[in-house]
PDB file of C-alpha atoms in Angstrom:
ATOM      1  CA  ILE A 643      13.186 -10.871  10.289  1.00 45.00           C
ATOM      2  CA  PRO A 644      15.130  -7.751   9.228  1.00 49.00           C
ATOM      3  CA  LYS A 645      12.937  -6.774   6.279  1.00 77.00           C
ATOM      4  CA  SER A 646       9.644  -7.035   8.148  1.00 86.00           C
ATOM      5  CA  ILE A 647       7.937  -4.211  10.031  1.00 93.00           C
ATOM      6  CA  PRO A 648       6.179  -5.002  13.330  1.00 91.00           C
ATOM      7  CA  LYS A 649       2.416  -4.891  12.873  1.00 91.00           C
ATOM      8  CA  PRO A 650       1.915  -2.272  15.652  1.00 93.00           C
ATOM      9  CA  VAL A 651       4.299   0.083  13.829  1.00 95.00           C
ATOM     10  CA  LEU A 652       2.286  -0.173  10.616  1.00 95.00           C
ATOM     11  CA  GLN A 653      -0.933   0.330  12.555  1.00 95.00           C
ATOM     12  CA  ASP A 654       0.562   3.433  14.192  1.00 96.00           C
ATOM     13  CA  ALA A 655       1.400   4.801  10.735  1.00 97.00           C
ATOM     14  CA  ILE A 656      -2.153   4.142   9.535  1.00 97.00           C
ATOM     15  CA  ASN A 657      -3.603   5.791  12.659  1.00 96.00           C
ATOM     16  CA  LEU A 658      -1.324   8.783  12.145  1.00 96.00           C
ATOM     17  CA  LEU A 659      -2.619   9.313   8.604  1.00 97.00           C
ATOM     18  CA  GLU A 660      -6.221   8.726   9.663  1.00 96.00           C
ATOM     19  CA  ARG A 661      -6.328  11.177  12.546  1.00 95.00           C
ATOM     20  CA  GLY A 662      -3.030  13.060  12.821  1.00 93.00           C
ATOM     21  CA  ARG A 663      -2.996  16.840  12.388  1.00 93.00           C
ATOM     22  CA  ARG A 664      -0.527  19.615  13.160  1.00 92.00           C
ATOM     23  CA  VAL A 665      -1.667  22.845  14.771  1.00 91.00           C
ATOM     24  CA  ASP A 666      -0.124  26.191  13.842  1.00 90.00           C
ATOM     25  CA  LYS A 667       0.410  29.137  16.190  1.00 90.00           C
ATOM     26  CA  PHE A 668      -3.095  30.405  15.417  1.00 91.00           C
ATOM     27  CA  GLY A 669      -4.668  27.122  16.483  1.00 91.00           C
ATOM     28  CA  ARG A 670      -5.525  26.094  12.943  1.00 93.00           C
ATOM     29  CA  GLN A 671      -5.252  22.416  12.012  1.00 93.00           C
ATOM     30  CA  HIS A 672      -3.309  21.258   8.957  1.00 93.00           C
ATOM     31  CA  GLU A 673      -2.601  17.916   7.350  1.00 93.00           C
ATOM     32  CA  LEU A 674       0.659  16.225   8.277  1.00 93.00           C
ATOM     33  CA  ILE A 675       1.278  15.021   4.717  1.00 94.00           C
ATOM     34  CA  SER A 676      -0.911  16.461   1.990  1.00 93.00           C
ATOM     35  CA  PRO A 677      -3.163  15.056   0.642  1.00 95.00           C
ATOM     36  CA  GLN A 678      -3.408  12.899   3.744  1.00 96.00           C
ATOM     37  CA  TRP A 679      -6.455  10.835   2.653  1.00 97.00           C
ATOM     38  CA  PHE A 680      -4.591   9.973  -0.566  1.00 97.00           C
ATOM     39  CA  TRP A 681      -1.464   8.739   1.194  1.00 98.00           C
ATOM     40  CA  LEU A 682      -3.563   6.785   3.670  1.00 98.00           C
ATOM     41  CA  ALA A 683      -5.053   4.893   0.721  1.00 98.00           C
ATOM     42  CA  VAL A 684      -1.577   4.277  -0.702  1.00 98.00           C
ATOM     43  CA  LEU A 685      -0.241   2.906   2.590  1.00 98.00           C
ATOM     44  CA  LYS A 686      -3.248   0.629   3.134  1.00 98.00           C
ATOM     45  CA  VAL A 687      -3.200  -0.737  -0.415  1.00 98.00           C
ATOM     46  CA  PHE A 688       0.481  -1.619  -0.041  1.00 98.00           C
ATOM     47  CA  TYR A 689      -0.178  -3.407   3.248  1.00 97.00           C
ATOM     48  CA  PHE A 690      -3.421  -5.224   2.456  1.00 96.00           C
ATOM     49  CA  THR A 691      -2.387  -6.399  -1.020  1.00 96.00           C
ATOM     50  CA  GLY A 692       1.377  -6.847  -0.809  1.00 95.00           C
ATOM     51  CA  MET A 693       1.791  -5.326  -4.272  1.00 96.00           C
ATOM     52  CA  ARG A 694       5.065  -3.819  -5.414  1.00 95.00           C
ATOM     53  CA  LYS A 695       5.699  -0.100  -5.779  1.00 97.00           C
ATOM     54  CA  ARG A 696       5.717  -0.206  -9.582  1.00 96.00           C
ATOM     55  CA  GLN A 697       2.427  -2.136  -9.525  1.00 97.00           C
ATOM     56  CA  LEU A 698       0.683   0.510  -7.424  1.00 98.00           C
ATOM     57  CA  VAL A 699       2.048   3.339  -9.561  1.00 97.00           C
ATOM     58  CA  GLY A 700       1.022   1.482 -12.729  1.00 96.00           C
ATOM     59  CA  LEU A 701      -2.495   0.655 -11.534  1.00 97.00           C
ATOM     60  CA  THR A 702      -5.219   1.926 -13.905  1.00 97.00           C
ATOM     61  CA  TRP A 703      -8.975   2.169 -13.467  1.00 97.00           C
ATOM     62  CA  GLN A 704      -9.548  -0.747 -15.816  1.00 97.00           C
ATOM     63  CA  ASP A 705      -7.533  -2.881 -13.374  1.00 97.00           C
ATOM     64  CA  LEU A 706     -10.089  -2.349 -10.580  1.00 97.00           C
ATOM     65  CA  ASP A 707     -13.370  -4.251 -10.609  1.00 97.00           C
ATOM     66  CA  PHE A 708     -15.532  -3.019  -7.755  1.00 96.00           C
ATOM     67  CA  GLN A 709     -18.333  -5.469  -8.585  1.00 96.00           C
ATOM     68  CA  SER A 710     -16.258  -8.644  -8.552  1.00 96.00           C
ATOM     69  CA  LYS A 711     -13.945  -7.097  -5.913  1.00 96.00           C
ATOM     70  CA  THR A 712     -10.752  -7.921  -7.785  1.00 97.00           C
ATOM     71  CA  ILE A 713      -7.566  -6.114  -8.761  1.00 97.00           C
ATOM     72  CA  ARG A 714      -5.740  -7.016 -11.961  1.00 96.00           C
ATOM     73  CA  LEU A 715      -1.980  -6.749 -11.750  1.00 95.00           C
ATOM     74  CA  SER A 716      -0.764  -6.290 -15.294  1.00 91.00           C
ATOM     75  CA  ALA A 717       2.195  -7.979 -16.941  1.00 89.00           C
ATOM     76  CA  ALA A 718       3.690  -4.566 -17.728  1.00 89.00           C
ATOM     77  CA  THR A 719       4.221  -3.788 -14.030  1.00 87.00           C
ATOM     78  CA  SER A 720       4.988  -7.344 -12.899  1.00 84.00           C
ATOM     79  CA  LYS A 721       8.493  -8.530 -12.051  1.00 81.00           C
ATOM     80  CA  THR A 722       7.621 -11.932 -13.544  1.00 78.00           C
ATOM     81  CA  ARG A 723       6.055 -10.367 -16.671  1.00 82.00           C
ATOM     82  CA  ARG A 724       2.707 -12.050 -16.197  1.00 86.00           C
ATOM     83  CA  GLU A 725      -0.802 -10.904 -15.360  1.00 93.00           C
ATOM     84  CA  TRP A 726      -2.954 -12.157 -12.495  1.00 92.00           C
ATOM     85  CA  LEU A 727      -5.908 -11.240 -10.282  1.00 95.00           C
ATOM     86  CA  ILE A 728      -5.895 -10.635  -6.539  1.00 95.00           C
ATOM     87  CA  PRO A 729      -8.816  -9.814  -4.211  1.00 95.00           C
ATOM     88  CA  LEU A 730      -9.787  -6.204  -3.626  1.00 96.00           C
ATOM     89  CA  PRO A 731      -9.632  -6.232   0.199  1.00 95.00           C
ATOM     90  CA  SER A 732     -12.587  -4.884   2.127  1.00 95.00           C
ATOM     91  CA  ALA A 733     -10.051  -2.991   4.279  1.00 96.00           C
ATOM     92  CA  VAL A 734      -9.238  -0.694   1.332  1.00 97.00           C
ATOM     93  CA  SER A 735     -12.503  -0.680  -0.631  1.00 96.00           C
ATOM     94  CA  ASP A 736     -13.770   2.510   1.060  1.00 96.00           C
ATOM     95  CA  ASP A 737     -10.453   4.253   0.401  1.00 97.00           C
ATOM     96  CA  LEU A 738     -10.537   3.323  -3.276  1.00 98.00           C
ATOM     97  CA  GLU A 739     -14.187   4.332  -3.568  1.00 97.00           C
ATOM     98  CA  LEU A 740     -13.280   7.738  -2.106  1.00 97.00           C
ATOM     99  CA  LEU A 741     -10.420   8.027  -4.587  1.00 97.00           C
ATOM    100  CA  ARG A 742     -12.810   7.205  -7.431  1.00 97.00           C
ATOM    101  CA  ARG A 743     -15.378   9.761  -6.263  1.00 97.00           C
ATOM    102  CA  ARG A 744     -12.790  12.524  -5.984  1.00 96.00           C
ATOM    103  CA  THR A 745     -11.399  11.634  -9.405  1.00 96.00           C
ATOM    104  CA  LEU A 746     -14.917  11.894 -10.838  1.00 96.00           C
ATOM    105  CA  GLU A 747     -15.396  15.299  -9.173  1.00 95.00           C
ATOM    106  CA  ILE A 748     -12.275  16.642 -10.904  1.00 92.00           C
ATOM    107  CA  LYS A 749     -12.278  14.851 -14.263  1.00 92.00           C
ATOM    108  CA  GLY A 750     -15.943  13.905 -14.633  1.00 94.00           C
ATOM    109  CA  CYS A 751     -14.932  10.322 -15.446  1.00 93.00           C
ATOM    110  CA  THR A 752     -12.417   7.603 -14.661  1.00 93.00           C
ATOM    111  CA  PRO A 753     -10.801   6.781 -18.018  1.00 93.00           C
ATOM    112  CA  PRO A 754      -9.964   3.036 -18.156  1.00 95.00           C
ATOM    113  CA  GLU A 755      -6.296   3.634 -18.969  1.00 95.00           C
ATOM    114  CA  ALA A 756      -5.841   6.522 -16.520  1.00 95.00           C
ATOM    115  CA  GLN A 757      -3.651   6.139 -13.438  1.00 96.00           C
ATOM    116  CA  VAL A 758      -5.592   5.335 -10.255  1.00 97.00           C
ATOM    117  CA  PHE A 759      -3.135   6.968  -7.845  1.00 97.00           C
ATOM    118  CA  CYS A 760      -2.583  10.213  -9.746  1.00 96.00           C
ATOM    119  CA  LEU A 761      -0.966  12.453  -7.139  1.00 94.00           C
ATOM    120  CA  PRO A 762      -0.719  15.649  -9.267  1.00 92.00           C
ATOM    121  CA  MET A 763      -4.514  15.664  -9.579  1.00 92.00           C
ATOM    122  CA  PHE A 764      -4.998  16.101  -5.836  1.00 92.00           C
ATOM    123  CA  SER A 765      -1.843  17.789  -4.580  1.00 85.00           C
ATOM    124  CA  THR A 766      -1.849  21.478  -3.666  1.00 72.00           C
ATOM    125  CA  ARG A 767       1.704  21.536  -5.051  1.00 67.00           C
ATOM    126  CA  ALA A 768       0.501  20.511  -8.505  1.00 54.00           C
ATOM    127  CA  ARG A 769       2.574  23.195 -10.240  1.00 52.00           C
ATOM    128  CA  SER A 770       5.754  21.554  -9.007  1.00 54.00           C
ATOM    129  CA  PHE A 771       5.024  18.371 -10.950  1.00 56.00           C
ATOM    130  CA  THR A 772       6.643  18.184 -14.374  1.00 57.00           C
ATOM    131  CA  LEU A 773       4.691  14.996 -15.131  1.00 61.00           C
ATOM    132  CA  ARG A 774       0.928  14.679 -14.820  1.00 84.00           C
ATOM    133  CA  THR A 775       1.188  11.246 -13.244  1.00 90.00           C
ATOM    134  CA  MET A 776       2.616   9.872 -10.015  1.00 94.00           C
ATOM    135  CA  ASN A 777       5.926   8.035 -10.152  1.00 94.00           C
ATOM    136  CA  SER A 778       8.032   5.886  -7.833  1.00 95.00           C
ATOM    137  CA  ASP A 779      10.021   8.883  -6.607  1.00 95.00           C
ATOM    138  CA  ASN A 780       6.806  10.426  -5.241  1.00 95.00           C
ATOM    139  CA  VAL A 781       6.164   7.245  -3.262  1.00 97.00           C
ATOM    140  CA  ASP A 782       9.706   7.236  -1.878  1.00 97.00           C
ATOM    141  CA  SER A 783       9.337  10.889  -0.896  1.00 96.00           C
ATOM    142  CA  PHE A 784       6.128  10.106   0.969  1.00 97.00           C
ATOM    143  CA  PHE A 785       7.798   7.380   3.040  1.00 97.00           C
ATOM    144  CA  GLN A 786      10.677   9.734   3.870  1.00 96.00           C
ATOM    145  CA  ARG A 787       8.214  12.331   5.147  1.00 96.00           C
ATOM    146  CA  LEU A 788       6.276   9.672   7.059  1.00 97.00           C
ATOM    147  CA  ARG A 789       9.487   8.538   8.746  1.00 95.00           C
ATOM    148  CA  ARG A 790      10.057  12.049  10.105  1.00 95.00           C
ATOM    149  CA  LEU A 791       6.615  11.930  11.735  1.00 95.00           C
ATOM    150  CA  MET A 792       7.158   8.574  13.415  1.00 94.00           C
ATOM    151  CA  PRO A 793       9.105   8.035  16.666  1.00 93.00           C
ATOM    152  CA  ARG A 794      12.866   8.126  16.114  1.00 91.00           C
ATOM    153  CA  ASP A 795      13.329   4.506  17.136  1.00 92.00           C
ATOM    154  CA  SER A 796      10.667   3.249  14.692  1.00 93.00           C
ATOM    155  CA  PRO A 797      11.941   1.013  11.873  1.00 93.00           C
ATOM    156  CA  ARG A 798      12.078   2.547   8.424  1.00 93.00           C
ATOM    157  CA  ILE A 799       8.932   1.989   6.370  1.00 96.00           C
ATOM    158  CA  SER A 800       9.087   1.516   2.605  1.00 96.00           C
ATOM    159  CA  ALA A 801       6.953  -0.143  -0.053  1.00 96.00           C
ATOM    160  CA  HIS A 802       9.471  -2.985  -0.271  1.00 94.00           C
ATOM    161  CA  LYS A 803       9.489  -3.603   3.480  1.00 95.00           C
ATOM    162  CA  ILE A 804       5.693  -3.485   3.641  1.00 96.00           C
ATOM    163  CA  ARG A 805       5.532  -6.165   0.941  1.00 94.00           C
ATOM    164  CA  HIS A 806       7.903  -8.355   2.961  1.00 93.00           C
ATOM    165  CA  THR A 807       5.795  -7.748   6.057  1.00 93.00           C
ATOM    166  CA  THR A 808       2.561  -8.721   4.307  1.00 93.00           C
ATOM    167  CA  ALA A 809       4.234 -11.773   2.792  1.00 91.00           C
ATOM    168  CA  THR A 810       5.621 -12.915   6.147  1.00 90.00           C
ATOM    169  CA  GLN A 811       2.320 -12.461   7.961  1.00 90.00           C
ATOM    170  CA  LEU A 812       0.407 -14.350   5.263  1.00 91.00           C
ATOM    171  CA  ALA A 813       2.943 -17.157   4.972  1.00 88.00           C
ATOM    172  CA  ASN A 814       2.841 -17.779   8.712  1.00 85.00           C
ATOM    173  CA  ARG A 815      -0.954 -17.604   8.980  1.00 85.00           C
ATOM    174  CA  VAL A 816      -2.299 -19.277   5.823  1.00 85.00           C
ATOM    175  CA  LYS A 817      -2.011 -23.066   5.656  1.00 82.00           C
ATOM    176  CA  ASN A 818      -2.052 -23.239   1.852  1.00 88.00           C
ATOM    177  CA  LEU A 819       1.091 -21.491   0.618  1.00 89.00           C
ATOM    178  CA  LYS A 820      -0.226 -21.611  -2.962  1.00 93.00           C
ATOM    179  CA  VAL A 821      -2.675 -18.907  -1.857  1.00 92.00           C
ATOM    180  CA  VAL A 822       0.217 -16.741  -0.695  1.00 91.00           C
ATOM    181  CA  GLN A 823       2.159 -17.472  -3.879  1.00 92.00           C
ATOM    182  CA  GLN A 824      -0.766 -16.314  -6.019  1.00 92.00           C
ATOM    183  CA  GLN A 825      -1.330 -13.191  -3.925  1.00 93.00           C
ATOM    184  CA  LEU A 826       2.307 -12.115  -4.200  1.00 92.00           C
ATOM    185  CA  GLY A 827       2.818 -13.293  -7.786  1.00 91.00           C
ATOM    186  CA  HIS A 828       5.825 -15.479  -7.068  1.00 91.00           C
ATOM    187  CA  SER A 829       6.813 -17.627 -10.039  1.00 87.00           C
ATOM    188  CA  SER A 830       8.161 -20.315  -7.685  1.00 89.00           C
ATOM    189  CA  ILE A 831       6.686 -21.652  -4.445  1.00 89.00           C
ATOM    190  CA  LEU A 832      10.252 -21.789  -3.113  1.00 88.00           C
ATOM    191  CA  THR A 833      10.288 -17.981  -3.008  1.00 88.00           C
ATOM    192  CA  THR A 834       7.117 -18.048  -0.921  1.00 88.00           C
ATOM    193  CA  TYR A 835       8.655 -20.593   1.486  1.00 85.00           C
ATOM    194  CA  CYS A 836      11.340 -18.030   2.346  1.00 86.00           C
ATOM    195  CA  TYR A 837       8.704 -16.055   4.257  1.00 85.00           C
ATOM    196  CA  VAL A 838       7.733 -18.908   6.579  1.00 82.00           C
ATOM    197  CA  HIS A 839       9.261 -18.327  10.014  1.00 77.00           C
ATOM    198  CA  PRO A 840       7.588 -20.563  12.632  1.00 69.00           C
ATOM    199  CA  ASP A 841       7.761 -19.174  16.154  1.00 67.00           C
ATOM    200  CA  MET A 842       8.032 -21.153  19.388  1.00 67.00           C
ATOM    201  CA  GLU A 843       4.288 -20.932  20.120  1.00 71.00           C
ATOM    202  CA  SER A 844       3.438 -22.338  16.679  1.00 67.00           C
ATOM    203  CA  MET A 845       5.818 -25.244  17.234  1.00 66.00           C
ATOM    204  CA  ARG A 846       4.292 -25.930  20.678  1.00 74.00           C
ATOM    205  CA  GLU A 847       0.788 -26.026  19.164  1.00 73.00           C
ATOM    206  CA  ALA A 848       1.954 -28.393  16.428  1.00 66.00           C
ATOM    207  CA  ILE A 849       3.582 -30.784  18.918  1.00 68.00           C
ATOM    208  CA  ALA A 850       0.563 -30.625  21.242  1.00 80.00           C
ATOM    209  CA  GLY A 851      -1.630 -31.818  18.396  1.00 71.00           C
ATOM    210  CA  LEU A 852       0.288 -35.081  17.902  1.00 68.00           C
TER     211      LEU A 852
END
């Protein structure tokens, strides 16, 4: 599956952002990609939701409901121009809570229409940003920097490829493809079917159950 990324590779990238540090000649530790906690949250949200790049960049605080544990994907950032809800995964809830706390520390509030992943707010290179919001180019730049930290033979990681990976893993694990269709926001179930790739072991199990 050319567009998919092996799960161990994604896990290695997550581990790298969780614990990786570089050490200078004085023995001082520095982040590999600053702000590392921020980019860890970005990577995990892409993987555990399957959302598109423009959806993550366009996410606002009013789209997150921490009580009902849902994320609203707005029509404005949707390829199909419709709005729908997806679960807020437990795997990223702590990361988003940290992002909310650090936003509160800086701004004193989380305005409903403000961008959730606002890179200029947390970056030490804030002066280099002409816009006060994060854009798709910032995300692409992050993945380019991440690639340089990964082993040379590792497949390229991008938001688009992560979405395909999430879609493929869900489609081959979840029996009800309507669930996958809703998660990914496909307008047609036929699009979702494209991600189903039965392996030999799955076929053996199916035949054994006859």
